[in-house]
PDB file of C-alpha atoms in Angstrom:
ATOM      1  CA  MET A   1      92.170 124.774  80.184  1.00  0.00           C
ATOM      2  CA  ILE A   2      93.033 121.793  82.368  1.00  0.00           C
ATOM      3  CA  PHE A   3      96.397 121.460  80.602  1.00  0.00           C
ATOM      4  CA  VAL A   4      97.246 125.067  81.512  1.00  0.00           C
ATOM      5  CA  LEU A   5      96.280 124.487  85.150  1.00  0.00           C
ATOM      6  CA  ILE A   6      98.405 121.347  85.342  1.00  0.00           C
ATOM      7  CA  LEU A   7     101.333 123.350  83.988  1.00  0.00           C
ATOM      8  CA  LEU A   8     100.744 125.912  86.735  1.00  0.00           C
ATOM      9  CA  LEU A   9     100.946 123.162  89.337  1.00  0.00           C
ATOM     10  CA  LEU A  10     104.168 121.832  87.865  1.00  0.00           C
ATOM     11  CA  ALA A  11     105.515 125.374  87.934  1.00  0.00           C
ATOM     12  CA  SER A  12     105.485 125.184  91.734  1.00  0.00           C
ATOM     13  CA  PHE A  13     108.640 123.090  91.475  1.00  0.00           C
ATOM     14  CA  ILE A  14     110.575 125.759  89.537  1.00  0.00           C
ATOM     15  CA  PRO A  15     111.733 127.768  92.612  1.00  0.00           C
ATOM     16  CA  SER A  16     113.101 124.591  94.226  1.00  0.00           C
ATOM     17  CA  ILE A  17     114.828 123.516  91.027  1.00  0.00           C
ATOM     18  CA  LEU A  18     116.449 126.953  90.846  1.00  0.00           C
ATOM     19  CA  LEU A  19     117.462 126.631  94.488  1.00  0.00           C
ATOM     20  CA  VAL A  20     119.118 123.272  93.744  1.00  0.00           C
ATOM     21  CA  CYS A  21     120.978 124.795  90.784  1.00  0.00           C
ATOM     22  CA  ILE A  22     122.169 127.692  92.948  1.00  0.00           C
ATOM     23  CA  THR A  23     123.238 125.337  95.736  1.00  0.00           C
ATOM     24  CA  ASN A  24     125.221 123.215  93.285  1.00  0.00           C
ATOM     25  CA  LYS A  25     127.035 126.322  92.100  1.00  0.00           C
ATOM     26  CA  LEU A  26     127.605 127.557  95.675  1.00  0.00           C
ATOM     27  CA  GLN A  27     128.652 124.126  96.871  1.00  0.00           C
ATOM     28  CA  THR A  28     131.715 124.137  94.671  1.00  0.00           C
ATOM     29  CA  SER A  29     132.729 127.754  95.147  1.00  0.00           C
ATOM     30  CA  HIS A  30     131.872 129.051  98.638  1.00  0.00           C
ATOM     31  CA  GLN A  31     132.690 127.463 101.964  1.00  0.00           C
ATOM     32  CA  LEU A  32     131.497 128.681 105.360  1.00  0.00           C
ATOM     33  CA  GLY A  33     134.767 129.848 106.899  1.00  0.00           C
ATOM     34  CA  ASN A  34     136.941 126.893 107.906  1.00  0.00           C
ATOM     35  CA  SER A  35     133.921 124.585 108.109  1.00  0.00           C
ATOM     36  CA  PRO A  36     133.580 121.704 105.641  1.00  0.00           C
ATOM     37  CA  LEU A  37     129.965 122.849 105.086  1.00  0.00           C
ATOM     38  CA  THR A  38     129.162 124.915 102.030  1.00  0.00           C
ATOM     39  CA  TRP A  39     126.340 127.371 101.392  1.00  0.00           C
ATOM     40  CA  GLY A  40     124.777 124.799  99.109  1.00  0.00           C
ATOM     41  CA  VAL A  41     124.368 122.276 101.935  1.00  0.00           C
ATOM     42  CA  VAL A  42     122.927 124.949 104.220  1.00  0.00           C
ATOM     43  CA  LEU A  43     120.360 126.194 101.647  1.00  0.00           C
ATOM     44  CA  LEU A  44     119.258 122.794 100.326  1.00  0.00           C
ATOM     45  CA  PRO A  45     116.709 122.053 103.127  1.00  0.00           C
ATOM     46  CA  LEU A  46     114.762 125.153 102.047  1.00  0.00           C
ATOM     47  CA  GLY A  47     113.644 123.305  98.898  1.00  0.00           C
ATOM     48  CA  VAL A  48     110.862 121.219 100.449  1.00  0.00           C
ATOM     49  CA  PRO A  49     109.140 124.066 102.335  1.00  0.00           C
ATOM     50  CA  LEU A  50     109.510 126.213  99.233  1.00  0.00           C
ATOM     51  CA  VAL A  51     107.674 123.642  97.090  1.00  0.00           C
ATOM     52  CA  ALA A  52     104.965 123.311  99.768  1.00  0.00           C
ATOM     53  CA  PHE A  53     104.488 127.077  99.973  1.00  0.00           C
ATOM     54  CA  VAL A  54     104.446 127.667  96.210  1.00  0.00           C
ATOM     55  CA  PHE A  55     102.163 124.663  95.549  1.00  0.00           C
ATOM     56  CA  SER A  56      99.736 125.810  98.262  1.00  0.00           C
ATOM     57  CA  THR A  57      99.745 129.390  96.966  1.00  0.00           C
ATOM     58  CA  MET A  58      99.092 128.231  93.407  1.00  0.00           C
ATOM     59  CA  LEU A  59      96.301 125.970  94.658  1.00  0.00           C
ATOM     60  CA  ILE A  60      94.610 128.890  96.405  1.00  0.00           C
ATOM     61  CA  ALA A  61      94.796 130.973  93.227  1.00  0.00           C
ATOM     62  CA  MET A  62      93.569 128.035  91.142  1.00  0.00           C
ATOM     63  CA  LYS A  63      90.546 127.479  93.399  1.00  0.00           C
ATOM     64  CA  TRP A  64      89.425 131.068  92.974  1.00  0.00           C
ATOM     65  CA  MET A  65      90.067 131.009  89.198  1.00  0.00           C
ATOM     66  CA  VAL A  66      88.433 127.642  88.447  1.00  0.00           C
ATOM     67  CA  VAL A  67      85.562 127.328  90.922  1.00  0.00           C
ATOM     68  CA  GLY A  68      85.267 130.726  92.539  1.00  0.00           C
ATOM     69  CA  ARG A  69      82.988 130.395  95.559  1.00  0.00           C
ATOM     70  CA  TYR A  70      81.370 127.033  96.258  1.00  0.00           C
ATOM     71  CA  ARG A  71      77.624 127.450  96.461  1.00  0.00           C
ATOM     72  CA  SER A  72      74.986 125.179  97.910  1.00  0.00           C
ATOM     73  CA  THR A  73      73.474 123.630  94.799  1.00  0.00           C
ATOM     74  CA  GLU A  74      72.346 120.540  92.973  1.00  0.00           C
ATOM     75  CA  MET A  75      73.926 119.914  89.575  1.00  0.00           C
ATOM     76  CA  ALA A  76      74.024 117.277  86.882  1.00  0.00           C
ATOM     77  CA  THR A  77      77.215 115.226  86.808  1.00  0.00           C
ATOM     78  CA  PRO A  78      77.815 115.772  83.080  1.00  0.00           C
ATOM     79  CA  SER A  79      78.193 119.567  83.378  1.00  0.00           C
ATOM     80  CA  ILE A  80      80.951 122.175  83.313  1.00  0.00           C
ATOM     81  CA  THR A  81      80.323 123.107  86.955  1.00  0.00           C
ATOM     82  CA  TYR A  82      80.715 119.489  88.008  1.00  0.00           C
ATOM     83  CA  LEU A  83      83.919 119.181  85.959  1.00  0.00           C
ATOM     84  CA  GLN A  84      85.358 122.291  87.644  1.00  0.00           C
ATOM     85  CA  ARG A  85      84.586 120.915  91.101  1.00  0.00           C
ATOM     86  CA  TRP A  86      85.900 117.487  90.171  1.00  0.00           C
ATOM     87  CA  PHE A  87      89.155 119.014  88.950  1.00  0.00           C
ATOM     88  CA  MET A  88      89.625 120.962  92.201  1.00  0.00           C
ATOM     89  CA  ASP A  89      88.793 117.822  94.164  1.00  0.00           C
ATOM     90  CA  ARG A  90      91.560 115.898  92.375  1.00  0.00           C
ATOM     91  CA  VAL A  91      94.090 118.701  92.843  1.00  0.00           C
ATOM     92  CA  MET A  92      93.158 118.922  96.530  1.00  0.00           C
ATOM     93  CA  HIS A  93      93.717 115.179  96.797  1.00  0.00           C
ATOM     94  CA  LEU A  94      97.283 115.703  95.508  1.00  0.00           C
ATOM     95  CA  TRP A  95      97.839 118.526  97.998  1.00  0.00           C
ATOM     96  CA  GLU A  96      96.526 116.409 100.877  1.00  0.00           C
ATOM     97  CA  PHE A  97      98.772 113.484  99.923  1.00  0.00           C
ATOM     98  CA  TRP A  98     102.024 115.379  99.295  1.00  0.00           C
ATOM     99  CA  ILE A  99     101.760 118.433 101.549  1.00  0.00           C
ATOM    100  CA  GLY A 100      98.635 118.475 103.723  1.00  0.00           C
ATOM    101  CA  ARG A 101      99.492 115.337 105.684  1.00  0.00           C
ATOM    102  CA  PHE A 102     102.425 117.212 107.241  1.00  0.00           C
ATOM    103  CA  LEU A 103     100.336 120.284 108.056  1.00  0.00           C
ATOM    104  CA  VAL A 104      97.321 118.752 109.811  1.00  0.00           C
ATOM    105  CA  GLU A 105      96.555 120.606 113.067  1.00  0.00           C
ATOM    106  CA  THR A 106      98.959 123.455 112.289  1.00  0.00           C
ATOM    107  CA  LYS A 107      98.359 127.181 111.929  1.00  0.00           C
ATOM    108  CA  PHE A 108      99.462 126.917 108.301  1.00  0.00           C
ATOM    109  CA  ALA A 109      96.573 124.504 107.585  1.00  0.00           C
ATOM    110  CA  TYR A 110      94.132 126.875 109.316  1.00  0.00           C
ATOM    111  CA  MET A 111      95.450 129.789 107.226  1.00  0.00           C
ATOM    112  CA  PHE A 112      95.324 127.690 104.030  1.00  0.00           C
ATOM    113  CA  TYR A 113      91.687 126.686 104.587  1.00  0.00           C
ATOM    114  CA  HIS A 114      90.767 130.257 105.503  1.00  0.00           C
ATOM    115  CA  LEU A 115      92.292 131.533 102.240  1.00  0.00           C
ATOM    116  CA  MET A 116      90.407 128.795 100.382  1.00  0.00           C
ATOM    117  CA  GLY A 117      87.145 130.207 101.797  1.00  0.00           C
ATOM    118  CA  ALA A 118      86.362 128.074 104.866  1.00  0.00           C
ATOM    119  CA  ASP A 119      85.044 129.774 108.003  1.00  0.00           C
ATOM    120  CA  ILE A 120      87.031 127.978 110.691  1.00  0.00           C
ATOM    121  CA  HIS A 121      87.595 129.513 114.104  1.00  0.00           C
ATOM    122  CA  PRO A 122      91.306 129.640 115.088  1.00  0.00           C
ATOM    123  CA  SER A 123      90.648 127.671 118.289  1.00  0.00           C
ATOM    124  CA  ALA A 124      89.032 124.737 116.447  1.00  0.00           C
ATOM    125  CA  ARG A 125      90.984 121.457 116.329  1.00  0.00           C
ATOM    126  CA  LEU A 126      91.035 120.222 112.765  1.00  0.00           C
ATOM    127  CA  ASN A 127      92.612 116.777 112.546  1.00  0.00           C
ATOM    128  CA  THR A 128      91.381 116.171 109.006  1.00  0.00           C
ATOM    129  CA  PHE A 129      91.047 117.651 105.543  1.00  0.00           C
ATOM    130  CA  VAL A 130      88.349 119.968 104.233  1.00  0.00           C
ATOM    131  CA  ARG A 131      86.762 120.143 100.782  1.00  0.00           C
ATOM    132  CA  GLU A 132      84.048 122.493  99.428  1.00  0.00           C
ATOM    133  CA  PHE A 133      85.576 125.179 101.611  1.00  0.00           C
ATOM    134  CA  ASP A 134      83.001 127.952 101.249  1.00  0.00           C
ATOM    135  CA  LEU A 135      80.272 125.663 102.587  1.00  0.00           C
ATOM    136  CA  VAL A 136      82.152 124.836 105.828  1.00  0.00           C
ATOM    137  CA  THR A 137      81.690 126.713 109.115  1.00  0.00           C
ATOM    138  CA  ILE A 138      83.409 125.410 112.257  1.00  0.00           C
ATOM    139  CA  GLY A 139      82.935 127.241 115.555  1.00  0.00           C
ATOM    140  CA  ALA A 140      85.262 127.974 118.447  1.00  0.00           C
ATOM    141  CA  GLU A 141      86.767 125.010 120.316  1.00  0.00           C
ATOM    142  CA  ALA A 142      85.128 122.507 117.951  1.00  0.00           C
ATOM    143  CA  SER A 143      86.998 119.279 117.245  1.00  0.00           C
ATOM    144  CA  VAL A 144      86.853 117.496 113.885  1.00  0.00           C
ATOM    145  CA  SER A 145      88.619 114.241 113.129  1.00  0.00           C
ATOM    146  CA  TYR A 146      86.714 113.000 110.095  1.00  0.00           C
ATOM    147  CA  SER A 147      87.042 114.228 106.504  1.00  0.00           C
ATOM    148  CA  ILE A 148      84.717 117.110 105.690  1.00  0.00           C
ATOM    149  CA  ARG A 149      82.959 116.834 102.360  1.00  0.00           C
ATOM    150  CA  CYS A 150      79.742 118.765 101.803  1.00  0.00           C
ATOM    151  CA  ARG A 151      78.406 116.669  98.944  1.00  0.00           C
ATOM    152  CA  LYS A 152      76.418 113.626  98.007  1.00  0.00           C
ATOM    153  CA  PHE A 153      75.319 111.909  94.817  1.00  0.00           C
ATOM    154  CA  GLY A 154      71.692 111.565  93.891  1.00  0.00           C
ATOM    155  CA  PRO A 155      69.748 108.760  92.208  1.00  0.00           C
ATOM    156  CA  LEU A 156      71.764 106.801  89.642  1.00  0.00           C
ATOM    157  CA  ASP A 157      74.708 109.142  90.255  1.00  0.00           C
ATOM    158  CA  GLN A 158      73.238 111.654  87.786  1.00  0.00           C
ATOM    159  CA  LEU A 159      72.902 114.439  90.358  1.00  0.00           C
ATOM    160  CA  PHE A 160      75.553 115.963  92.552  1.00  0.00           C
ATOM    161  CA  ASP A 161      74.280 117.789  95.639  1.00  0.00           C
ATOM    162  CA  CYS A 162      76.319 120.236  97.743  1.00  0.00           C
ATOM    163  CA  GLY A 163      75.077 121.723 100.986  1.00  0.00           C
ATOM    164  CA  PRO A 164      76.533 123.688 103.905  1.00  0.00           C
ATOM    165  CA  LEU A 165      78.120 122.109 106.981  1.00  0.00           C
ATOM    166  CA  ARG A 166      78.141 123.972 110.282  1.00  0.00           C
ATOM    167  CA  LEU A 167      79.673 122.806 113.544  1.00  0.00           C
ATOM    168  CA  ARG A 168      78.814 124.992 116.507  1.00  0.00           C
ATOM    169  CA  ARG A 169      80.993 126.033 119.403  1.00  0.00           C
ATOM    170  CA  ALA A 170      82.633 123.104 121.230  1.00  0.00           C
ATOM    171  CA  ALA A 171      81.058 120.547 118.870  1.00  0.00           C
ATOM    172  CA  THR A 172      82.852 117.266 118.200  1.00  0.00           C
ATOM    173  CA  SER A 173      82.755 115.241 115.004  1.00  0.00           C
ATOM    174  CA  ARG A 174      84.370 111.811 114.856  1.00  0.00           C
ATOM    175  CA  GLY A 175      82.505 110.469 111.816  1.00  0.00           C
ATOM    176  CA  TRP A 176      79.240 110.500 109.945  1.00  0.00           C
TER     177      TRP A 176
END
Protein backbone atom coordinates (compact mmCIF):
# COMPACT_ATOMS: atom_id res chain seq x y z
CA MET A 1 0.00 0.00 0.00
CA ILE A 2 2.78 2.43 0.88
CA PHE A 3 4.54 1.62 -2.41
CA VAL A 4 1.40 2.61 -4.34
CA LEU A 5 1.11 5.88 -2.41
CA ILE A 6 4.75 6.73 -3.06
CA LEU A 7 4.14 6.13 -6.76
CA LEU A 8 1.20 8.54 -6.58
CA LEU A 9 3.48 11.19 -5.10
CA LEU A 10 6.06 10.67 -7.82
CA ALA A 11 3.27 10.97 -10.36
CA SER A 12 2.94 14.63 -9.38
CA PHE A 13 6.05 15.29 -11.46
CA ILE A 14 4.54 13.84 -14.66
CA PRO A 15 2.71 17.05 -15.75
CA SER A 16 5.93 19.07 -15.38
CA ILE A 17 7.96 16.47 -17.26
CA LEU A 18 5.40 16.62 -20.07
CA LEU A 19 5.59 20.40 -20.00
CA VAL A 20 9.39 20.23 -20.37
CA CYS A 21 9.04 17.82 -23.30
CA ILE A 22 6.52 20.13 -24.98
CA THR A 23 8.71 23.17 -24.38
CA ASN A 24 11.71 21.40 -25.91
CA LYS A 25 9.65 20.64 -29.00
CA LEU A 26 8.26 24.19 -29.15
CA GLN A 27 11.65 25.73 -28.49
CA THR A 28 13.03 24.42 -31.75
CA SER A 29 10.00 25.03 -33.93
CA HIS A 30 8.04 28.13 -32.85
CA GLN A 31 9.37 31.60 -32.20
CA LEU A 32 7.37 34.52 -30.82
CA GLY A 33 7.28 36.83 -33.83
CA ASN A 34 10.66 38.47 -34.41
CA SER A 35 11.67 37.94 -30.77
CA PRO A 36 14.53 35.57 -29.94
CA LEU A 37 12.23 34.04 -27.27
CA THR A 38 10.43 30.82 -28.06
CA TRP A 39 7.23 29.38 -26.62
CA GLY A 40 9.33 26.85 -24.77
CA VAL A 41 11.14 29.55 -22.78
CA VAL A 42 7.86 31.28 -21.99
CA LEU A 43 6.11 28.08 -20.77
CA LEU A 44 9.02 26.63 -18.78
CA PRO A 45 8.42 28.68 -15.57
CA LEU A 46 4.99 27.03 -15.27
CA GLY A 47 6.70 23.75 -14.29
CA VAL A 48 7.42 24.58 -10.65
CA PRO A 49 3.92 25.85 -9.76
CA LEU A 50 2.48 22.89 -11.64
CA VAL A 51 4.46 20.43 -9.51
CA ALA A 52 3.44 22.30 -6.34
CA PHE A 53 -0.23 22.25 -7.31
CA VAL A 54 -0.31 18.60 -8.37
CA PHE A 55 1.73 17.45 -5.33
CA SER A 56 -0.56 19.39 -2.97
CA THR A 57 -3.70 18.03 -4.65
CA MET A 58 -2.40 14.46 -4.45
CA LEU A 59 -1.49 15.01 -0.80
CA ILE A 60 -5.02 16.15 0.00
CA ALA A 61 -6.47 13.07 -1.70
CA MET A 62 -3.93 10.83 0.04
CA LYS A 63 -4.80 12.22 3.48
CA TRP A 64 -8.47 11.40 3.01
CA MET A 65 -7.69 7.93 1.58
CA VAL A 66 -5.07 6.89 4.16
CA VAL A 67 -6.15 8.53 7.42
CA GLY A 68 -9.60 9.90 6.75
CA ARG A 69 -10.51 12.22 9.62
CA TYR A 70 -8.09 12.57 12.52
CA ARG A 71 -9.86 11.77 15.75
CA SER A 72 -8.90 12.54 19.32
CA THR A 73 -7.62 9.19 20.54
CA GLU A 74 -4.94 7.23 22.31
CA MET A 75 -3.34 4.39 20.35
CA ALA A 76 -0.53 1.91 20.65
CA THR A 77 2.53 2.75 18.57
CA PRO A 78 2.73 -0.71 16.96
CA SER A 79 -0.67 -0.44 15.23
CA ILE A 80 -2.07 0.14 11.75
CA THR A 81 -3.63 3.45 12.80
CA TYR A 82 -0.29 4.69 14.08
CA LEU A 83 1.42 3.57 10.86
CA GLN A 84 -1.15 5.47 8.77
CA ARG A 85 -0.60 8.65 10.79
CA TRP A 86 3.16 8.21 10.72
CA PHE A 87 3.09 7.84 6.94
CA MET A 88 1.03 11.04 6.52
CA ASP A 89 3.38 12.81 8.93
CA ARG A 90 6.39 11.88 6.78
CA VAL A 91 4.66 12.91 3.55
CA MET A 92 3.63 16.21 5.15
CA HIS A 93 7.26 16.73 6.15
CA LEU A 94 8.23 16.41 2.46
CA TRP A 95 5.50 18.87 1.46
CA GLU A 96 6.61 21.37 4.11
CA PHE A 97 10.25 21.13 3.01
CA TRP A 98 9.76 21.33 -0.77
CA ILE A 99 6.55 23.33 -1.19
CA GLY A 100 5.10 24.60 2.10
CA ARG A 101 8.05 26.82 2.99
CA PHE A 102 7.18 29.03 0.01
CA LEU A 103 3.48 29.17 0.89
CA VAL A 104 3.57 30.11 4.58
CA GLU A 105 1.16 32.99 5.30
CA THR A 106 -0.50 32.78 1.88
CA LYS A 107 -4.10 32.16 0.91
CA PHE A 108 -2.99 28.96 -0.82
CA ALA A 109 -1.72 27.59 2.52
CA TYR A 110 -5.01 28.53 4.20
CA MET A 111 -6.96 26.77 1.42
CA PHE A 112 -4.65 23.73 1.59
CA TYR A 113 -5.11 23.34 5.36
CA HIS A 114 -8.86 23.86 5.02
CA LEU A 115 -9.06 21.08 2.41
CA MET A 116 -6.97 18.88 4.72
CA GLY A 117 -9.64 19.33 7.42
CA ALA A 118 -8.36 22.16 9.65
CA ASP A 119 -10.81 24.78 10.90
CA ILE A 120 -8.78 27.95 10.44
CA HIS A 121 -10.44 31.34 10.14
CA PRO A 122 -9.34 33.26 7.00
CA SER A 123 -8.18 36.24 9.09
CA ALA A 124 -5.82 34.13 11.23
CA ARG A 125 -2.07 34.64 10.71
CA LEU A 126 -0.44 31.26 10.32
CA ASN A 127 3.33 31.57 10.18
CA THR A 128 3.91 27.85 10.69
CA PHE A 129 2.87 24.38 9.62
CA VAL A 130 -0.07 22.33 10.84
CA ARG A 131 -0.36 18.58 11.39
CA GLU A 132 -3.34 16.48 12.60
CA PHE A 133 -5.55 18.90 10.71
CA ASP A 134 -8.99 17.79 11.86
CA LEU A 135 -8.04 18.43 15.49
CA VAL A 136 -7.02 22.08 14.88
CA THR A 137 -9.35 25.06 15.33
CA ILE A 138 -7.93 28.59 15.03
CA GLY A 139 -10.22 31.58 15.51
CA ALA A 140 -10.43 34.96 13.82
CA GLU A 141 -7.39 37.25 14.05
CA ALA A 142 -5.37 34.62 15.92
CA SER A 143 -1.62 34.54 15.33
CA VAL A 144 0.41 31.32 15.36
CA SER A 145 4.15 31.16 14.85
CA TYR A 146 5.00 27.77 16.33
CA SER A 147 4.45 24.36 14.73
CA ILE A 148 1.06 22.87 15.52
CA ARG A 149 1.11 19.20 16.42
CA CYS A 150 -1.77 17.76 18.43
CA ARG A 151 0.06 14.71 19.76
CA LYS A 152 2.27 13.38 22.49
CA PHE A 153 3.87 10.07 23.39
CA GLY A 154 2.99 8.23 26.55
CA PRO A 155 5.09 6.19 28.97
CA LEU A 156 7.97 4.31 27.33
CA ASP A 157 6.79 5.60 23.94
CA GLN A 158 4.26 2.75 23.72
CA LEU A 159 1.24 5.06 23.55
CA PHE A 160 0.50 7.82 21.10
CA ASP A 161 -2.04 10.40 22.26
CA CYS A 162 -3.84 12.89 19.98
CA GLY A 163 -6.08 15.64 21.27
CA PRO A 164 -7.75 18.78 19.90
CA LEU A 165 -6.11 22.21 19.80
CA ARG A 166 -8.25 25.34 19.83
CA LEU A 167 -7.05 28.93 19.66
CA ARG A 168 -9.76 31.48 20.28
CA ARG A 169 -10.31 34.82 18.60
CA ALA A 170 -7.25 37.11 18.68
CA ALA A 171 -5.15 34.50 20.53
CA THR A 172 -1.39 34.43 20.03
CA SER A 173 0.86 31.39 20.15
CA ARG A 174 4.63 31.78 19.99
CA GLY A 175 5.59 28.40 21.46
CA TRP A 176 4.62 25.74 23.93
